[in-house]
PDB file of C-alpha atoms in Angstrom:
ATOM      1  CA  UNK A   1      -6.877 -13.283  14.300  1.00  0.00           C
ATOM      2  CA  UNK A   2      -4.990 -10.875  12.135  1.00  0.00           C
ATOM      3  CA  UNK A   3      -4.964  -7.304  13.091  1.00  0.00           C
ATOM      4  CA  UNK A   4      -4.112  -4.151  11.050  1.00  0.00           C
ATOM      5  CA  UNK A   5      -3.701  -1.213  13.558  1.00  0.00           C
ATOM      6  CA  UNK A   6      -4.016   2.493  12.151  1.00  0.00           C
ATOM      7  CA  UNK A   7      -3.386   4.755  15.326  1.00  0.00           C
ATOM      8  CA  UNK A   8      -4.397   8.311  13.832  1.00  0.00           C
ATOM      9  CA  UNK A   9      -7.723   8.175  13.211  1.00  0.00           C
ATOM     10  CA  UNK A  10      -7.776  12.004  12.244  1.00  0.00           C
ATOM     11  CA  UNK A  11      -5.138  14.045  10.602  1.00  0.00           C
ATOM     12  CA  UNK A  12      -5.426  17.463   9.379  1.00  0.00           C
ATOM     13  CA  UNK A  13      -2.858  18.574   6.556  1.00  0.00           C
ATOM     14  CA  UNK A  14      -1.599  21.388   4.969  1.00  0.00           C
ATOM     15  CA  UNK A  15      -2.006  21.511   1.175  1.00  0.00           C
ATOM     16  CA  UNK A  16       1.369  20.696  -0.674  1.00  0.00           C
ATOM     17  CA  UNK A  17       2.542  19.102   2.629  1.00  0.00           C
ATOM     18  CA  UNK A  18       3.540  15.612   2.213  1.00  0.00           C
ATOM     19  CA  UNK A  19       1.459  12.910   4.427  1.00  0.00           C
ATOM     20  CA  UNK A  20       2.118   9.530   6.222  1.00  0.00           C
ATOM     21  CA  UNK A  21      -0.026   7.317   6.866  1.00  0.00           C
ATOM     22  CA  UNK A  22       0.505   4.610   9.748  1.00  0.00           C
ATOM     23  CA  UNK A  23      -0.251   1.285   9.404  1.00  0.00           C
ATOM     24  CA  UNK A  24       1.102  -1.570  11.493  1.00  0.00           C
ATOM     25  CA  UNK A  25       0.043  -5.388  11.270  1.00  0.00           C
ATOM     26  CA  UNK A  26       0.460  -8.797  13.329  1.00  0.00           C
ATOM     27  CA  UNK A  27       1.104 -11.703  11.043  1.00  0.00           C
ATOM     28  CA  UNK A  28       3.033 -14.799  11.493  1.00  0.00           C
ATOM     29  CA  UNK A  29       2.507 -15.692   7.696  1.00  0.00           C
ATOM     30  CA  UNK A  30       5.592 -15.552   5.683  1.00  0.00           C
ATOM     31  CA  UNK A  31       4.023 -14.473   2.843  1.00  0.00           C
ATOM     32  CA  UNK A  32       1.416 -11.898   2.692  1.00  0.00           C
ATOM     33  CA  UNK A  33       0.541  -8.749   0.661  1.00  0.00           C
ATOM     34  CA  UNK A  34      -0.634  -5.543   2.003  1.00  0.00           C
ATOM     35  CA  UNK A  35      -2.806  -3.056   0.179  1.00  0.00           C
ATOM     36  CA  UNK A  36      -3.987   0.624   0.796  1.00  0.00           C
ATOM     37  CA  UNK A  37      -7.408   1.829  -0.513  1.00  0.00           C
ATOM     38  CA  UNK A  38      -9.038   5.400  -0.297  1.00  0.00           C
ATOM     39  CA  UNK A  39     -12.916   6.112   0.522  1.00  0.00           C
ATOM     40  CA  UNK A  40     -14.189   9.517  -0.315  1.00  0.00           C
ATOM     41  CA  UNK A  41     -17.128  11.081   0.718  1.00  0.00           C
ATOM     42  CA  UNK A  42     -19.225   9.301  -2.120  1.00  0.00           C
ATOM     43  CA  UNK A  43     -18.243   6.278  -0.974  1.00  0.00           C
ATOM     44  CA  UNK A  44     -16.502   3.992  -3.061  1.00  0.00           C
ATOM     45  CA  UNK A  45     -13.244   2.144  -2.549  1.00  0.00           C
ATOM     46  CA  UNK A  46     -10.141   3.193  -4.540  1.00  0.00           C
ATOM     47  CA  UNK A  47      -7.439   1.095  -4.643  1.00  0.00           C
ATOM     48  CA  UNK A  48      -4.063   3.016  -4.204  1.00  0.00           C
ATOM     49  CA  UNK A  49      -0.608   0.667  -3.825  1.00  0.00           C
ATOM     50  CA  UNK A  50       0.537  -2.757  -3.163  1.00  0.00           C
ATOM     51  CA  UNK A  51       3.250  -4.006  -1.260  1.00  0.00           C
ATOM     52  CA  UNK A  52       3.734  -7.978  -1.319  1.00  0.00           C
ATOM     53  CA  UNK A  53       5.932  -8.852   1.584  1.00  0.00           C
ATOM     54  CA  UNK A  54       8.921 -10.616  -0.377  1.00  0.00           C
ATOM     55  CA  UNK A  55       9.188  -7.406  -2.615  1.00  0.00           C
ATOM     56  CA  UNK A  56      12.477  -6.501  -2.634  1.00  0.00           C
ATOM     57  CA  UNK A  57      11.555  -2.499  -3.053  1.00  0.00           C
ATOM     58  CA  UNK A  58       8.865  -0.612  -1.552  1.00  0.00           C
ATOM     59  CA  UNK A  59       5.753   0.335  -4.157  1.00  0.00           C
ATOM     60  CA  UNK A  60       5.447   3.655  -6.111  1.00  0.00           C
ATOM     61  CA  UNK A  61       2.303   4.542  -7.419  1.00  0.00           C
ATOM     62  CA  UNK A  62       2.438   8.377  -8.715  1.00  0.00           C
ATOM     63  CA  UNK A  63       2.484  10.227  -5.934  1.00  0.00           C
ATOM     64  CA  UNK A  64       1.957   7.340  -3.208  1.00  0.00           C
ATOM     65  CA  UNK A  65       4.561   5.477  -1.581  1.00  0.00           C
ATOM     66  CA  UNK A  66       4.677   2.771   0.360  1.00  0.00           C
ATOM     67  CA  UNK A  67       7.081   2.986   3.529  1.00  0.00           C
ATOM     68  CA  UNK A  68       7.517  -1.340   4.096  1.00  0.00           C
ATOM     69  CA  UNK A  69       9.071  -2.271   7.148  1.00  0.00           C
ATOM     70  CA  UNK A  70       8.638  -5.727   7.270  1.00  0.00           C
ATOM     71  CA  UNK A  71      10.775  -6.554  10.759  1.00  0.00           C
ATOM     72  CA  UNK A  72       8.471  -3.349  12.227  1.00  0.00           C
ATOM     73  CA  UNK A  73       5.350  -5.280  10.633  1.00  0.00           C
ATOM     74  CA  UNK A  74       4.970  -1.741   9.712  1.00  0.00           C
ATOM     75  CA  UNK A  75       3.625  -0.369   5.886  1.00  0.00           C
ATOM     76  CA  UNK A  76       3.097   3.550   6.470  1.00  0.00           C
ATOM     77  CA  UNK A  77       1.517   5.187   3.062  1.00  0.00           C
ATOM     78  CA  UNK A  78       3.181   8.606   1.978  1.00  0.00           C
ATOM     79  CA  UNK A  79       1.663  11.033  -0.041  1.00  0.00           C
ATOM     80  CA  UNK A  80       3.656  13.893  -1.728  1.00  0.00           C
ATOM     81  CA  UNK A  81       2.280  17.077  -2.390  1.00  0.00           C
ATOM     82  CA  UNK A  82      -0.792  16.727  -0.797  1.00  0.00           C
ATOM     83  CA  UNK A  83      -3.920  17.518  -3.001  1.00  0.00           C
ATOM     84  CA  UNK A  84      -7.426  18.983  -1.774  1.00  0.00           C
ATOM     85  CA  UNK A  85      -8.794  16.191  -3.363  1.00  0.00           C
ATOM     86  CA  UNK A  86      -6.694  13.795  -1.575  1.00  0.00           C
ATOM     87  CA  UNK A  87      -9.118  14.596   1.395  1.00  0.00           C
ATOM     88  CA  UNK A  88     -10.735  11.001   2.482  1.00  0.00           C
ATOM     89  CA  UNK A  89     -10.584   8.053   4.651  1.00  0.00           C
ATOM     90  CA  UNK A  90      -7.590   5.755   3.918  1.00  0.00           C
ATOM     91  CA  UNK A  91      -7.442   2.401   5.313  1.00  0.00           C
ATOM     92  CA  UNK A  92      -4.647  -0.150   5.593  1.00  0.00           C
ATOM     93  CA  UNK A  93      -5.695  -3.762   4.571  1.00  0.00           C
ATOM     94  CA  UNK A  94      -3.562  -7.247   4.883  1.00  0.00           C
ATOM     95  CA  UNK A  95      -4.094 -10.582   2.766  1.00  0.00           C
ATOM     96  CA  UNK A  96      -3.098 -13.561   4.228  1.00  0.00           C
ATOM     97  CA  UNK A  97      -0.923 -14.719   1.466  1.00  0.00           C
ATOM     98  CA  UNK A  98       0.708 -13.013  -1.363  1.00  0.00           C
ATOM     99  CA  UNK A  99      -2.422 -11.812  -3.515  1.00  0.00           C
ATOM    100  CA  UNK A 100      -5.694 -11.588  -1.921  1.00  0.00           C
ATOM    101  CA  UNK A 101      -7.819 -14.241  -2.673  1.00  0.00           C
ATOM    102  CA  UNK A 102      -8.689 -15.424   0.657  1.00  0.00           C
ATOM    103  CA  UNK A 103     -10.083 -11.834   1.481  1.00  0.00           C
ATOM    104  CA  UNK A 104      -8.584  -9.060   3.352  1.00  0.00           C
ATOM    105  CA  UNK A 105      -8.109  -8.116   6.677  1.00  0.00           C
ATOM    106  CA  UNK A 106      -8.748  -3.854   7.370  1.00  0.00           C
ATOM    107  CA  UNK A 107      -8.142  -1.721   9.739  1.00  0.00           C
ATOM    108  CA  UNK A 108     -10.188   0.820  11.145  1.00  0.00           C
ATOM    109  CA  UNK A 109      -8.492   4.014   9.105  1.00  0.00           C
ATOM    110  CA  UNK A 110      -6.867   7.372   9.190  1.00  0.00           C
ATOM    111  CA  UNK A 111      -9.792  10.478   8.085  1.00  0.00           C
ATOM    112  CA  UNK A 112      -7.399  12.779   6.265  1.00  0.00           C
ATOM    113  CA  UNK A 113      -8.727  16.275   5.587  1.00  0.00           C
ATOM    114  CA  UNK A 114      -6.389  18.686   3.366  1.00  0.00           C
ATOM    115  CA  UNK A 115      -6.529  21.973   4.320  1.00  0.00           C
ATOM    116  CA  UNK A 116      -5.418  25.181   1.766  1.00  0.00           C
TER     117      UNK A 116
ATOM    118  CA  UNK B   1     -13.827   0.843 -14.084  1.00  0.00           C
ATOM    119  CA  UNK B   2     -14.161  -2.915 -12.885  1.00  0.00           C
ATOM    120  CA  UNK B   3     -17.475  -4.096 -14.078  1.00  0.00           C
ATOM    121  CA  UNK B   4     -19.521  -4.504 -10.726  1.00  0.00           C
ATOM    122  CA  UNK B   5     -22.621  -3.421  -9.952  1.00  0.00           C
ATOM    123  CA  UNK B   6     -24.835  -4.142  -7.010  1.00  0.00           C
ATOM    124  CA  UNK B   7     -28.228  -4.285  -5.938  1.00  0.00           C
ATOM    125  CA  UNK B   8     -30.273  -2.933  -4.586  1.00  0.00           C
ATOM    126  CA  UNK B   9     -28.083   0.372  -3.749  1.00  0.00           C
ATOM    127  CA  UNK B  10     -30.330   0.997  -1.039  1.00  0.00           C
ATOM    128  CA  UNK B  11     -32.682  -1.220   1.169  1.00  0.00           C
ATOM    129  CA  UNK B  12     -34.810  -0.560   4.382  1.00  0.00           C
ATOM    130  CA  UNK B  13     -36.241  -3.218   5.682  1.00  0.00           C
ATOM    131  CA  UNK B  14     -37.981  -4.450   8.901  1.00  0.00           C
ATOM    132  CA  UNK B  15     -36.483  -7.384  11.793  1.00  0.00           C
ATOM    133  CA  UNK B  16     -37.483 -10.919  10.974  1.00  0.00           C
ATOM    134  CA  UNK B  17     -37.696 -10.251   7.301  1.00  0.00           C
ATOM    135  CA  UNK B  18     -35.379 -12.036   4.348  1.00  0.00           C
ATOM    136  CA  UNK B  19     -32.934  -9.736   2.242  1.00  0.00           C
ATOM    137  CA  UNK B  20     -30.488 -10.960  -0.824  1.00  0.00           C
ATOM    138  CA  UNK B  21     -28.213  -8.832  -1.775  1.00  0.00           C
ATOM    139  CA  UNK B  22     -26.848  -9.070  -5.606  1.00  0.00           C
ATOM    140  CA  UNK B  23     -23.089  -8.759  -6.654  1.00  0.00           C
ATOM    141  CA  UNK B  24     -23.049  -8.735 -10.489  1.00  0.00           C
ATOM    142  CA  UNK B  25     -19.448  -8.823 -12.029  1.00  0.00           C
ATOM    143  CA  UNK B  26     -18.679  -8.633 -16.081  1.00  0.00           C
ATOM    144  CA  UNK B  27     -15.106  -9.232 -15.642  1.00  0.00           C
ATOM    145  CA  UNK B  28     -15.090 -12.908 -15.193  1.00  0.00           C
ATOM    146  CA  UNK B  29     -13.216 -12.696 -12.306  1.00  0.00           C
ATOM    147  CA  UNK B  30     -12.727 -16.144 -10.049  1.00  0.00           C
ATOM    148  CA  UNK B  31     -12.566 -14.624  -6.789  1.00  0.00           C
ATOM    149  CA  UNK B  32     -15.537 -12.519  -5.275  1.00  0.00           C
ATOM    150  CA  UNK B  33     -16.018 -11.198  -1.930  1.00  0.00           C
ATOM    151  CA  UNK B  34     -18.892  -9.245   0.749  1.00  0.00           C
ATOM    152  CA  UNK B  35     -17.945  -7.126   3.372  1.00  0.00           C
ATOM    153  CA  UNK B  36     -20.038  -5.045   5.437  1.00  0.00           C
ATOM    154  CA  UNK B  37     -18.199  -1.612   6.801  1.00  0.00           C
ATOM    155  CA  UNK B  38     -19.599  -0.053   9.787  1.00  0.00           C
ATOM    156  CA  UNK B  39     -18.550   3.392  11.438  1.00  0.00           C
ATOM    157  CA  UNK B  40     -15.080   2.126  13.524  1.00  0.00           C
ATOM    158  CA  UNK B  41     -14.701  -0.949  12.134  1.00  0.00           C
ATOM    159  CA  UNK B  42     -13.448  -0.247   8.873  1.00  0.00           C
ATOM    160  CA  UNK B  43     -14.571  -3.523   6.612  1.00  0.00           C
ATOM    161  CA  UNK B  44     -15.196  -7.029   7.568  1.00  0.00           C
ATOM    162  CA  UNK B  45     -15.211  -9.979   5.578  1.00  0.00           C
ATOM    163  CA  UNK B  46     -18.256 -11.581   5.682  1.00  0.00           C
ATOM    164  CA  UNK B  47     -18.207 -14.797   2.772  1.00  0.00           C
ATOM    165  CA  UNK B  48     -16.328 -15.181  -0.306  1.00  0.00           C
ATOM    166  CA  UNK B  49     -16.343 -17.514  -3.126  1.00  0.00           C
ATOM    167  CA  UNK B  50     -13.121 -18.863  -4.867  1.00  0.00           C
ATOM    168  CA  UNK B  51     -15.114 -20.104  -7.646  1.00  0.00           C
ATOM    169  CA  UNK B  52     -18.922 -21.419  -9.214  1.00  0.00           C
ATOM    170  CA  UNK B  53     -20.708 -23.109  -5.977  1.00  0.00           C
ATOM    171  CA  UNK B  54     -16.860 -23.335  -3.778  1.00  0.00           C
ATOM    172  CA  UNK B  55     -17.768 -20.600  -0.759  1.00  0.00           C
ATOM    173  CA  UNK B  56     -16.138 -19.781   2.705  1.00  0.00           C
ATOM    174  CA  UNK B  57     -16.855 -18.355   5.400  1.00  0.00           C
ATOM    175  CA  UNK B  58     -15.003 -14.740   6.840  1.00  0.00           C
ATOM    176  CA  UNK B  59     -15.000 -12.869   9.916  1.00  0.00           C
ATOM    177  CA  UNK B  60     -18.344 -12.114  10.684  1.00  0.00           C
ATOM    178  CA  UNK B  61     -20.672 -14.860   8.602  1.00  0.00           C
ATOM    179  CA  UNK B  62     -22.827 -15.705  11.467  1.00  0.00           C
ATOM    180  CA  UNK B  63     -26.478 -14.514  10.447  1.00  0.00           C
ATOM    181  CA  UNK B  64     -24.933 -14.410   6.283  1.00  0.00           C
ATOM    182  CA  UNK B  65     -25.279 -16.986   3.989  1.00  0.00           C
ATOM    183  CA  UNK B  66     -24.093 -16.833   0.077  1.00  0.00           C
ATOM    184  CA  UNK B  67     -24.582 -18.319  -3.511  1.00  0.00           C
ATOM    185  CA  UNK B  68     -23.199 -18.374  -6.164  1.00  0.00           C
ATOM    186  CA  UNK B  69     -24.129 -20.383  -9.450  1.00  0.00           C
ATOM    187  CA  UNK B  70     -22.802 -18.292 -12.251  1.00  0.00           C
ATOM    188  CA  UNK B  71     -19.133 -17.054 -12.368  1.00  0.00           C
ATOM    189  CA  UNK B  72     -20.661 -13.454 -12.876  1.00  0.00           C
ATOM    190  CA  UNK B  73     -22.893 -13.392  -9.474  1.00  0.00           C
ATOM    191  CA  UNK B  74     -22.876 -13.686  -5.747  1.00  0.00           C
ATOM    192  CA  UNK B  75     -25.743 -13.413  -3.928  1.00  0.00           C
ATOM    193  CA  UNK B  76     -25.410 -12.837  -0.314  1.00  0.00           C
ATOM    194  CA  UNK B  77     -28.619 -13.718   2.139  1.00  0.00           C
ATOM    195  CA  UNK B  78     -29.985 -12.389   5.271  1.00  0.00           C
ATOM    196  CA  UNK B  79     -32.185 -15.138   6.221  1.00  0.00           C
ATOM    197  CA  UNK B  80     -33.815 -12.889   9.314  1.00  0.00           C
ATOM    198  CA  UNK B  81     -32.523  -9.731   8.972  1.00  0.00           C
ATOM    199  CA  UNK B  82     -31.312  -7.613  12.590  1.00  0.00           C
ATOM    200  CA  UNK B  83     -30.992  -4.401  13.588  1.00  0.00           C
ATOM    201  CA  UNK B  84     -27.106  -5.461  14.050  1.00  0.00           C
ATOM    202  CA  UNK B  85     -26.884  -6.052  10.413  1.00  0.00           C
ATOM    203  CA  UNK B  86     -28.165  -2.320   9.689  1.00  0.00           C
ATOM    204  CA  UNK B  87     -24.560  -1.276   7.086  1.00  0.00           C
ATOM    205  CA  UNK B  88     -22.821  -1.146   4.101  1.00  0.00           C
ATOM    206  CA  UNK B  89     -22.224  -3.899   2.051  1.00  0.00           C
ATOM    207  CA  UNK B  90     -19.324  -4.374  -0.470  1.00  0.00           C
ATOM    208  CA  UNK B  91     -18.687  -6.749  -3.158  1.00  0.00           C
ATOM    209  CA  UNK B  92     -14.962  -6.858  -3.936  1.00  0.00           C
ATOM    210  CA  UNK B  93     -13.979  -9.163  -7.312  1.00  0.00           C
ATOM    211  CA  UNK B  94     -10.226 -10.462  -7.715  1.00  0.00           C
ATOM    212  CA  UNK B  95      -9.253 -12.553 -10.830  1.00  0.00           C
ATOM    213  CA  UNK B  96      -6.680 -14.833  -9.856  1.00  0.00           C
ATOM    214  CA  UNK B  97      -4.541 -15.696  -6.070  1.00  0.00           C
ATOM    215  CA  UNK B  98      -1.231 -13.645  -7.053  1.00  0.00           C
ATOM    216  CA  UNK B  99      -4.024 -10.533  -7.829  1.00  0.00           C
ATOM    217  CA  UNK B 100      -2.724  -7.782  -6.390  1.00  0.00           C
ATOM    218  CA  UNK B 101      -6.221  -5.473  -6.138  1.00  0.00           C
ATOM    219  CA  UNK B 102      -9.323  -6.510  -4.740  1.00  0.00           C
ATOM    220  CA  UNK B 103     -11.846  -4.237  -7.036  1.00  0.00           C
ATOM    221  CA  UNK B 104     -14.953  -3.472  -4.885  1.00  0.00           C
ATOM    222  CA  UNK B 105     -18.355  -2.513  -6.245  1.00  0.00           C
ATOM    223  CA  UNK B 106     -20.288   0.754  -5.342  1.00  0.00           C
ATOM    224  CA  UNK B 107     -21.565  -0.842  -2.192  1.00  0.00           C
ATOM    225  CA  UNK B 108     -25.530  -1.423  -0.463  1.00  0.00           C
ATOM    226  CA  UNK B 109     -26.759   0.730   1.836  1.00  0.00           C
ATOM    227  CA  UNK B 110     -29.456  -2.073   3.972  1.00  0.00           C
ATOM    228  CA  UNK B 111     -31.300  -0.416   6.939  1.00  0.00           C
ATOM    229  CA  UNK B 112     -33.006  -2.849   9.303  1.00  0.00           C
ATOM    230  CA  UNK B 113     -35.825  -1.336  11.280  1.00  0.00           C
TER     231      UNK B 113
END
């Protein structure tokens, strides 16, 4: 079965600071994509960055960043200039090929509280 | 904002009873998807449907069943609910297999008593 580790399932953050994420996977697929979503308080699920695993360059998205290491099976999101608003749960999420129709495989996420 | 609404929002309901849940899309999207997310587990696919009446089966689909006869819904079924299924439900839509973004709906609150 795939798995999608996140190992800090708290982090408390200065505002301004910049933030990573960790995310590391287990995949023998040679093609996959890897996505990061945020849940706020309210609920919903915001989509934040994609990273298919042939890109040549790791995403940008504004002030998110995605850190691909694809021989570490690793894909740590960075945040610059950490927000209060950027206060949420984040979670880490593999497809099994390059887009995501087959459905997508989450970890357990990182609750990231920005402190001012 | 993806068109995708759900319903009901919220349910409470008792052991032994039926519940559908309703995933409504306006985007004409192929793909659609239900998770459930529960506290430490992050979200689990449960069924999706790569097109009218062509369903599969994810991660956790034992006690789940789906439908789906129109492009714009997909209907997922508790056939006896459990106090195991108690959660939150997602729909997620995608509109082709290169998509890169899942869009998920605003999510079901079910409570099983």
């Amino acid at each position: 079965a795939q798995k999608i580790t996140q190992t800090q399932p708290g982090m408390f953050v200065q505002e301004k600071e910049a933030v990573t994420l960790d995310c590391t996977y287990d995949t023998s697929d040679p093609s996959y994509g890897l996505f990061w979503y945020k849940q706020p308080s309210s609920g919903e699920m915001i989509f934040l960055i994609y990273q298919g695993s042939y890109d040549q360059q790791n995403a940008t998205e504004g002030r998110y960043s995605l850190n691909f290491q694809k021989a570490r099976k690793s894909a740590n999101l960075v945040i610059s200039a950490s927000q209060l608003g950027d206060s949420a749960m984040y979670f880490c999420a593999k497809s099994y090929i390059g887009g995501g129709a087959d459905g997508l495989t989450f970890g357990k996420g990182t609750h990231l509280i920005i402190q001012p | 904002d993806a068109g995708i609404t759900q319903s009901p929002r919220h349910k409470v309901t008792e052991t032994g009873t039926p519940v559908t849940l309703r995933c409504h899309q306006t985007e004409n999207h192929r793909y659609m998807y239900w998770y459930r997310q529960d506290p430490g587990h992050g979200l689990r696919l449960i069924h999706y449907s790569y097109g009218v009446k062509d369903t599969d089966k994810g991660e956790v689909s034992d006690g789940y069943s789906v439908s789906r006869s129109k492009t714009e819904d997909f209907l997922l079924t508790l056939e006896s609910a459990t106090s195991s299924q108690t959660s939150v439900y997602f729909c997620a839509i995608s509109d082709s297999r290169r998509s890169n973004e899942q869009f998920f709906g605003p999510g079901t609150r079910l409570t099983v008593l």
